[in-house]
């Protein structure tokens, strides 16, 4: 919860990549980048819901195997290098039926984040006035 409203973590991943094809499914040690991001979000006590947004059926299935929401596959126009995070978030809000709350984007390609960083970010946000 954040300021009394649910905090959803959004993990945007896509199957295509210019540099390393299907990089989000590649293992670094025991877990793939996507698995690491999901496990991170599930361990974060402040996150109420984890949502994976993807255009890739295998990534969607992996998310669902972790008990994570993975709504309808992202349309092709939102799975390009030029698609914006705002467009992806709007699609997730519409597909997931998020009525109120906050969304935190968790990038699978940043596997070395720490829970302490997330908790500090939430605390800093709560300390600001609105």
XYZ file of N, CA, C and O in Angstrom:
520
model
N 0.841 -1.185 0.000
C 0.000 0.000 0.000
C 0.880 1.240 0.000
O 1.969 1.230 0.550
N 0.357 2.247 -0.611
C 1.052 3.523 -0.686
C 0.000 4.603 -0.485
O -0.959 4.686 -1.274
N 0.138 5.354 0.594
C -0.845 6.390 0.924
C -2.261 5.836 0.958
O -3.209 6.462 0.490
N -2.397 4.630 1.455
C -3.709 4.013 1.599
C -4.294 3.413 0.340
O -5.426 2.937 0.347
N -3.543 3.440 -0.749
C -4.021 2.873 -2.012
C -3.094 1.739 -2.445
O -1.907 1.715 -2.090
N -3.594 0.802 -3.243
C -2.764 -0.314 -3.680
C -1.593 0.144 -4.550
O -1.720 1.075 -5.345
N -0.478 -0.534 -4.374
C 0.712 -0.300 -5.205
C 0.903 -1.528 -6.089
O 1.121 -2.634 -5.594
N 0.774 -1.327 -7.398
C 0.983 -2.397 -8.369
C 2.366 -2.248 -8.981
O 2.782 -1.143 -9.328
N 3.067 -3.360 -9.096
C 4.353 -3.368 -9.794
C 4.101 -3.858 -11.208
O 3.483 -4.904 -11.413
N 4.557 -3.094 -12.180
C 4.413 -3.459 -13.588
C 5.786 -3.841 -14.132
O 6.730 -3.042 -14.071
N 5.886 -5.051 -14.641
C 7.126 -5.522 -15.263
C 6.862 -5.590 -16.769
O 6.189 -6.503 -17.244
N 7.374 -4.616 -17.533
C 7.181 -4.650 -18.985
C 8.316 -5.436 -19.655
O 9.494 -5.107 -19.484
N 7.965 -6.485 -20.360
C 8.967 -7.297 -21.076
C 8.422 -7.620 -22.456
O 7.221 -7.756 -22.643
N 9.323 -7.726 -23.404
C 8.891 -8.101 -24.749
C 9.820 -9.167 -25.301
O 10.951 -9.327 -24.834
N 9.322 -9.898 -26.268
C 10.093 -10.993 -26.838
C 11.203 -10.525 -27.759
O 12.251 -11.148 -27.834
N 10.995 -9.420 -28.450
C 11.990 -8.930 -29.391
C 13.028 -8.066 -28.707
O 12.767 -7.417 -27.715
N 14.222 -8.115 -29.238
C 15.311 -7.264 -28.758
C 16.330 -7.162 -29.873
O 16.653 -8.160 -30.510
N 16.842 -5.969 -30.078
C 17.852 -5.790 -31.122
C 19.172 -6.449 -30.747
O 19.817 -7.075 -31.561
N 19.571 -6.301 -29.481
C 20.878 -6.775 -29.061
C 20.935 -8.252 -28.717
O 21.727 -9.006 -29.270
N 20.069 -8.684 -27.803
C 20.071 -10.067 -27.331
C 18.636 -10.592 -27.434
O 17.804 -10.297 -26.571
N 18.349 -11.356 -28.484
C 16.985 -11.866 -28.648
C 16.507 -12.642 -27.414
O 17.243 -13.446 -26.845
N 15.278 -12.338 -26.989
C 14.609 -13.005 -25.867
C 15.434 -12.928 -24.582
O 15.436 -13.832 -23.763
N 16.118 -11.800 -24.410
C 17.021 -11.625 -23.265
C 16.331 -11.781 -21.920
O 16.944 -12.208 -20.958
N 15.056 -11.443 -21.844
C 14.362 -11.509 -20.560
C 14.122 -12.940 -20.081
O 13.782 -13.153 -18.922
N 14.310 -13.918 -20.970
C 14.200 -15.324 -20.583
C 15.566 -15.979 -20.377
O 15.643 -17.125 -19.949
N 16.619 -15.247 -20.672
C 17.970 -15.787 -20.483
C 18.303 -15.870 -19.004
O 18.020 -14.953 -18.243
N 18.914 -16.949 -18.623
C 19.267 -17.153 -17.209
C 20.568 -16.428 -16.873
O 21.514 -16.429 -17.644
N 20.553 -15.823 -15.716
C 21.770 -15.282 -15.098
C 21.875 -16.078 -13.806
O 21.128 -15.829 -12.857
N 22.733 -17.070 -13.811
C 22.766 -17.984 -12.679
C 21.535 -18.872 -12.743
O 21.220 -19.456 -13.781
N 20.793 -18.915 -11.667
C 19.643 -19.813 -11.556
C 18.366 -19.260 -12.200
O 17.491 -20.021 -12.594
N 18.241 -17.935 -12.298
C 16.977 -17.329 -12.735
C 17.158 -16.427 -13.953
O 18.178 -15.765 -14.116
N 16.091 -16.351 -14.749
C 16.074 -15.422 -15.881
C 15.836 -14.004 -15.368
O 15.458 -13.799 -14.204
N 16.035 -13.029 -16.241
C 15.774 -11.634 -15.862
C 14.319 -11.454 -15.436
O 14.037 -10.773 -14.452
N 13.387 -12.066 -16.167
C 11.978 -11.953 -15.811
C 11.698 -12.613 -14.463
O 11.006 -12.032 -13.622
N 12.237 -13.800 -14.235
C 12.038 -14.469 -12.947
C 12.590 -13.629 -11.800
O 11.967 -13.520 -10.741
N 13.743 -13.018 -12.001
C 14.343 -12.168 -10.962
C 13.438 -10.989 -10.631
O 13.239 -10.642 -9.469
N 12.880 -10.370 -11.666
C 11.999 -9.221 -11.439
C 10.733 -9.647 -10.701
O 10.282 -8.960 -9.771
N 10.156 -10.775 -11.084
C 8.945 -11.263 -10.420
C 9.246 -11.588 -8.963
O 8.500 -11.183 -8.059
N 10.322 -12.307 -8.704
C 10.680 -12.685 -7.329
C 10.948 -11.442 -6.471
O 10.581 -11.397 -5.302
N 11.584 -10.446 -7.065
C 11.830 -9.183 -6.363
C 10.501 -8.559 -5.931
O 10.315 -8.180 -4.768
N 9.573 -8.447 -6.866
C 8.285 -7.820 -6.568
C 7.506 -8.616 -5.528
O 6.858 -8.037 -4.651
N 7.560 -9.922 -5.615
C 6.847 -10.756 -4.653
C 7.451 -10.647 -3.257
O 6.748 -10.829 -2.264
N 8.732 -10.339 -3.173
C 9.386 -10.195 -1.869
C 9.174 -8.813 -1.261
O 9.393 -8.633 -0.064
N 8.734 -7.859 -2.056
C 8.549 -6.490 -1.580
C 7.220 -6.381 -0.834
O 6.151 -6.534 -1.427
N 7.302 -6.110 0.447
C 6.100 -6.081 1.279
C 5.162 -4.924 0.929
O 3.978 -4.983 1.243
N 5.654 -3.898 0.285
C 4.810 -2.738 -0.044
C 4.035 -2.936 -1.354
O 3.122 -2.176 -1.649
N 4.422 -3.926 -2.142
C 3.744 -4.152 -3.424
C 2.555 -5.077 -3.206
O 2.677 -6.149 -2.623
N 1.394 -4.640 -3.688
C 0.156 -5.391 -3.507
C -0.170 -6.312 -4.675
O -0.853 -7.317 -4.514
N 0.294 -5.949 -5.858
C -0.046 -6.718 -7.054
C 1.110 -6.621 -8.038
O 1.688 -5.554 -8.214
N 1.417 -7.743 -8.687
C 2.467 -7.774 -9.704
C 1.811 -8.098 -11.039
O 1.030 -9.041 -11.147
N 2.147 -7.292 -12.043
C 1.580 -7.461 -13.381
C 2.724 -7.504 -14.379
O 3.594 -6.635 -14.373
N 2.712 -8.504 -15.235
C 3.681 -8.583 -16.326
C 2.958 -8.207 -17.611
O 1.914 -8.770 -17.932
N 3.521 -7.265 -18.335
C 2.986 -6.865 -19.630
C 3.957 -7.354 -20.693
O 5.131 -6.966 -20.694
N 3.470 -8.203 -21.590
C 4.342 -8.779 -22.601
C 3.583 -9.072 -23.888
O 2.359 -9.199 -23.887
N 4.341 -9.200 -24.954
C 3.807 -9.619 -26.244
C 4.142 -11.080 -26.504
O 3.786 -11.626 -27.534
N 4.828 -11.712 -25.564
C 5.397 -13.045 -25.764
C 4.634 -14.098 -24.953
O 4.614 -14.019 -23.719
N 4.024 -15.083 -25.617
C 3.258 -16.101 -24.895
C 4.086 -16.884 -23.864
O 3.570 -17.237 -22.801
N 5.352 -17.138 -24.144
C 6.186 -17.870 -23.189
C 6.430 -17.046 -21.918
O 6.404 -17.570 -20.809
N 6.646 -15.751 -22.075
C 6.829 -14.883 -20.913
C 5.528 -14.763 -20.128
O 5.539 -14.738 -18.897
N 4.410 -14.691 -20.825
C 3.109 -14.641 -20.169
C 2.891 -15.913 -19.348
O 2.462 -15.853 -18.195
N 3.207 -17.056 -19.931
C 3.053 -18.337 -19.228
C 3.973 -18.417 -18.007
O 3.570 -18.886 -16.940
N 5.199 -17.925 -18.139
C 6.130 -17.921 -17.012
C 5.578 -17.068 -15.874
O 5.584 -17.478 -14.713
N 5.073 -15.896 -16.205
C 4.492 -15.012 -15.184
C 3.342 -15.716 -14.473
O 3.252 -15.699 -13.238
N 2.479 -16.337 -15.242
C 1.329 -17.020 -14.657
C 1.764 -18.188 -13.776
O 1.121 -18.472 -12.766
N 2.883 -18.837 -14.116
C 3.375 -19.950 -13.294
C 3.838 -19.467 -11.918
O 3.893 -20.239 -10.973
N 4.150 -18.187 -11.804
C 4.526 -17.571 -10.527
C 3.307 -16.980 -9.815
O 3.443 -16.338 -8.778
N 2.130 -17.139 -10.408
C 0.924 -16.586 -9.806
C 0.786 -15.091 -10.017
O 0.094 -14.402 -9.274
N 1.442 -14.586 -11.040
C 1.457 -13.154 -11.333
C 0.458 -12.852 -12.450
O 0.324 -13.631 -13.400
N -0.219 -11.726 -12.336
C -1.159 -11.317 -13.373
C -0.412 -11.035 -14.671
O 0.606 -10.353 -14.676
N -0.898 -11.612 -15.733
C -0.350 -11.366 -17.064
C -1.537 -11.275 -18.010
O -1.948 -12.263 -18.600
N -2.127 -10.060 -18.100
C -3.349 -9.905 -18.893
C -3.099 -10.174 -20.372
O -2.033 -10.661 -20.746
N -4.041 -9.846 -21.174
C -3.948 -10.076 -22.617
C -2.587 -9.661 -23.154
O -1.989 -8.697 -22.684
N -2.104 -10.427 -24.117
C -0.816 -10.086 -24.717
C -0.846 -8.658 -25.248
O -1.856 -8.193 -25.772
N 0.288 -8.001 -25.091
C 0.422 -6.624 -25.545
C 0.332 -6.589 -27.071
O 0.948 -7.414 -27.741
N -0.398 -5.638 -27.632
C -0.493 -5.550 -29.091
C 0.871 -5.209 -29.715
O 1.715 -4.586 -29.071
N 1.078 -5.622 -30.958
C 2.380 -5.416 -31.621
C 2.890 -3.975 -31.584
O 4.075 -3.740 -31.409
N 2.000 -2.995 -31.711
C 2.442 -1.593 -31.724
C 2.986 -1.155 -30.365
O 3.694 -0.158 -30.272
N 2.697 -1.913 -29.292
C 3.227 -1.587 -27.967
C 4.414 -2.476 -27.601
O 4.842 -2.490 -26.454
N 4.925 -3.214 -28.578
C 6.058 -4.102 -28.339
C 7.226 -3.743 -29.264
O 7.951 -4.609 -29.742
N 7.396 -2.450 -29.487
C 8.461 -1.967 -30.358
C 9.442 -1.124 -29.560
O 9.185 -0.755 -28.411
N 10.553 -0.787 -30.186
C 11.539 0.096 -29.555
C 10.988 1.502 -29.353
O 11.489 2.249 -28.516
N 9.979 1.866 -30.118
C 9.456 3.226 -30.051
C 8.231 3.366 -29.141
O 7.804 4.477 -28.870
N 7.684 2.253 -28.682
C 6.535 2.327 -27.760
C 6.996 2.959 -26.449
O 8.079 2.662 -25.944
N 6.165 3.823 -25.904
C 6.543 4.510 -24.669
C 6.031 3.748 -23.448
O 5.056 2.991 -23.532
N 6.686 4.005 -22.333
C 6.247 3.400 -21.070
C 4.831 3.853 -20.743
O 4.015 3.064 -20.253
N 4.499 5.104 -21.034
C 3.156 5.627 -20.755
C 2.095 4.855 -21.540
O 1.013 4.562 -21.011
N 2.393 4.519 -22.780
C 1.443 3.750 -23.596
C 1.245 2.346 -23.022
O 0.125 1.841 -22.978
N 2.332 1.744 -22.576
C 2.257 0.402 -21.986
C 1.460 0.452 -20.679
O 0.605 -0.399 -20.426
N 1.721 1.453 -19.847
C 0.988 1.598 -18.587
C -0.507 1.788 -18.870
O -1.352 1.153 -18.222
N -0.853 2.632 -19.829
C -2.270 2.854 -20.162
C -2.925 1.546 -20.604
O -4.063 1.249 -20.205
N -2.221 0.749 -21.393
C -2.753 -0.532 -21.844
C -2.981 -1.469 -20.657
O -4.012 -2.132 -20.559
N -2.023 -1.511 -19.735
C -2.151 -2.379 -18.559
C -3.323 -1.945 -17.685
O -4.094 -2.778 -17.199
N -3.478 -0.644 -17.487
C -4.596 -0.141 -16.680
C -5.923 -0.589 -17.298
O -6.818 -1.074 -16.602
N -6.019 -0.468 -18.600
C -7.250 -0.840 -19.290
C -7.491 -2.352 -19.224
O -8.583 -2.804 -18.895
N -6.459 -3.147 -19.505
C -6.605 -4.599 -19.552
C -6.759 -5.232 -18.171
O -7.385 -6.278 -18.033
N -6.166 -4.623 -17.152
C -6.185 -5.198 -15.807
C -7.309 -4.649 -14.941
O -7.501 -5.114 -13.819
N -7.990 -3.641 -15.426
C -9.080 -3.079 -14.658
C -8.622 -2.369 -13.390
O -9.312 -2.399 -12.377
N -7.473 -1.725 -13.442
C -6.967 -0.986 -12.280
C -7.781 0.304 -12.166
O -7.747 1.149 -13.049
N -8.508 0.420 -11.061
C -9.381 1.581 -10.891
C -8.706 2.697 -10.102
O -8.948 3.874 -10.341
N -7.865 2.333 -9.133
C -7.227 3.344 -8.291
C -5.914 2.777 -7.773
O -5.720 1.565 -7.736
N -5.036 3.662 -7.381
C -3.774 3.227 -6.811
C -2.580 3.778 -7.555
O -2.696 4.713 -8.350
N -1.454 3.165 -7.298
C -0.182 3.601 -7.874
C 0.454 2.451 -8.637
O 0.215 1.283 -8.325
N 1.275 2.814 -9.625
C 1.996 1.817 -10.414
C 3.479 2.151 -10.367
O 3.875 3.288 -10.603
N 4.258 1.142 -10.072
C 5.719 1.249 -10.061
C 6.249 0.346 -11.170
O 5.929 -0.844 -11.202
N 7.014 0.910 -12.091
C 7.584 0.102 -13.172
C 8.873 -0.537 -12.673
O 9.766 0.152 -12.175
N 8.956 -1.850 -12.826
C 10.148 -2.608 -12.440
C 10.731 -3.209 -13.723
O 10.105 -4.074 -14.342
N 11.884 -2.707 -14.121
C 12.518 -3.164 -15.355
C 13.234 -4.488 -15.121
O 14.075 -4.600 -14.231
N 12.924 -5.486 -15.936
C 13.589 -6.788 -15.826
C 15.085 -6.666 -16.123
O 15.879 -7.454 -15.615
N 15.442 -5.679 -16.905
C 16.841 -5.504 -17.308
C 17.684 -4.775 -16.267
O 18.810 -4.381 -16.552
N 17.150 -4.599 -15.074
C 17.906 -4.026 -13.951
C 17.911 -5.039 -12.802
O 17.260 -4.834 -11.779
N 18.634 -6.142 -12.965
C 18.526 -7.247 -11.996
C 19.232 -7.021 -10.665
O 19.070 -7.829 -9.754
N 19.986 -5.958 -10.523
C 20.749 -5.778 -9.287
C 20.109 -4.778 -8.333
O 20.752 -4.291 -7.422
N 18.809 -4.499 -8.512
C 18.101 -3.614 -7.592
C 17.989 -4.301 -6.241
O 18.105 -5.515 -6.147
N 17.763 -3.508 -5.212
C 17.631 -4.059 -3.851
C 16.269 -3.683 -3.288
O 15.725 -2.623 -3.609
N 15.743 -4.535 -2.436
C 14.473 -4.225 -1.783
C 14.572 -2.924 -1.000
O 13.624 -2.145 -0.959
N 15.726 -2.689 -0.406
C 15.914 -1.446 0.359
C 15.702 -0.231 -0.540
O 15.139 0.782 -0.097
N 16.129 -0.313 -1.800
C 15.938 0.804 -2.729
C 14.453 1.071 -2.961
O 14.008 2.218 -2.967
N 13.678 0.010 -3.148
C 12.245 0.176 -3.356
C 11.592 0.773 -2.117
O 10.801 1.718 -2.220
N 11.931 0.260 -0.957
C 11.324 0.761 0.275
C 11.708 2.222 0.530
O 10.881 3.006 0.995
N 12.938 2.601 0.194
C 13.354 4.000 0.336
C 12.586 4.896 -0.632
O 12.190 6.008 -0.282
N 12.360 4.418 -1.839
C 11.604 5.187 -2.827
C 10.169 5.403 -2.349
O 9.630 6.511 -2.416
N 9.545 4.348 -1.826
C 8.177 4.459 -1.328
C 8.128 5.441 -0.150
O 7.250 6.302 -0.081
N 9.076 5.334 0.761
C 9.117 6.235 1.916
C 9.307 7.685 1.471
O 8.652 8.594 1.996
N 10.190 7.909 0.493
C 10.416 9.270 -0.006
C 9.150 9.820 -0.665
O 8.797 10.987 -0.481
N 8.455 8.981 -1.419
C 7.214 9.416 -2.060
C 6.168 9.772 -1.010
O 5.487 10.781 -1.125
N 6.051 8.927 0.006
C 5.072 9.189 1.067
C 5.393 10.462 1.842
O 4.499 11.108 2.371
N 6.672 10.827 1.912
C 7.084 12.015 2.660
C 6.773 13.298 1.902
O 6.765 14.377 2.502
N 6.518 13.224 0.606
C 6.206 14.421 -0.159
C 4.739 14.776 0.023
O 3.899 13.915 0.258
N 4.452 16.047 -0.085
C 3.049 16.471 0.030
C 2.424 16.487 -1.343
O 3.078 16.713 -2.345
N 1.144 16.263 -1.353
C 0.432 16.261 -2.649
C -0.603 17.344 -2.659
O -1.269 17.662 -1.799
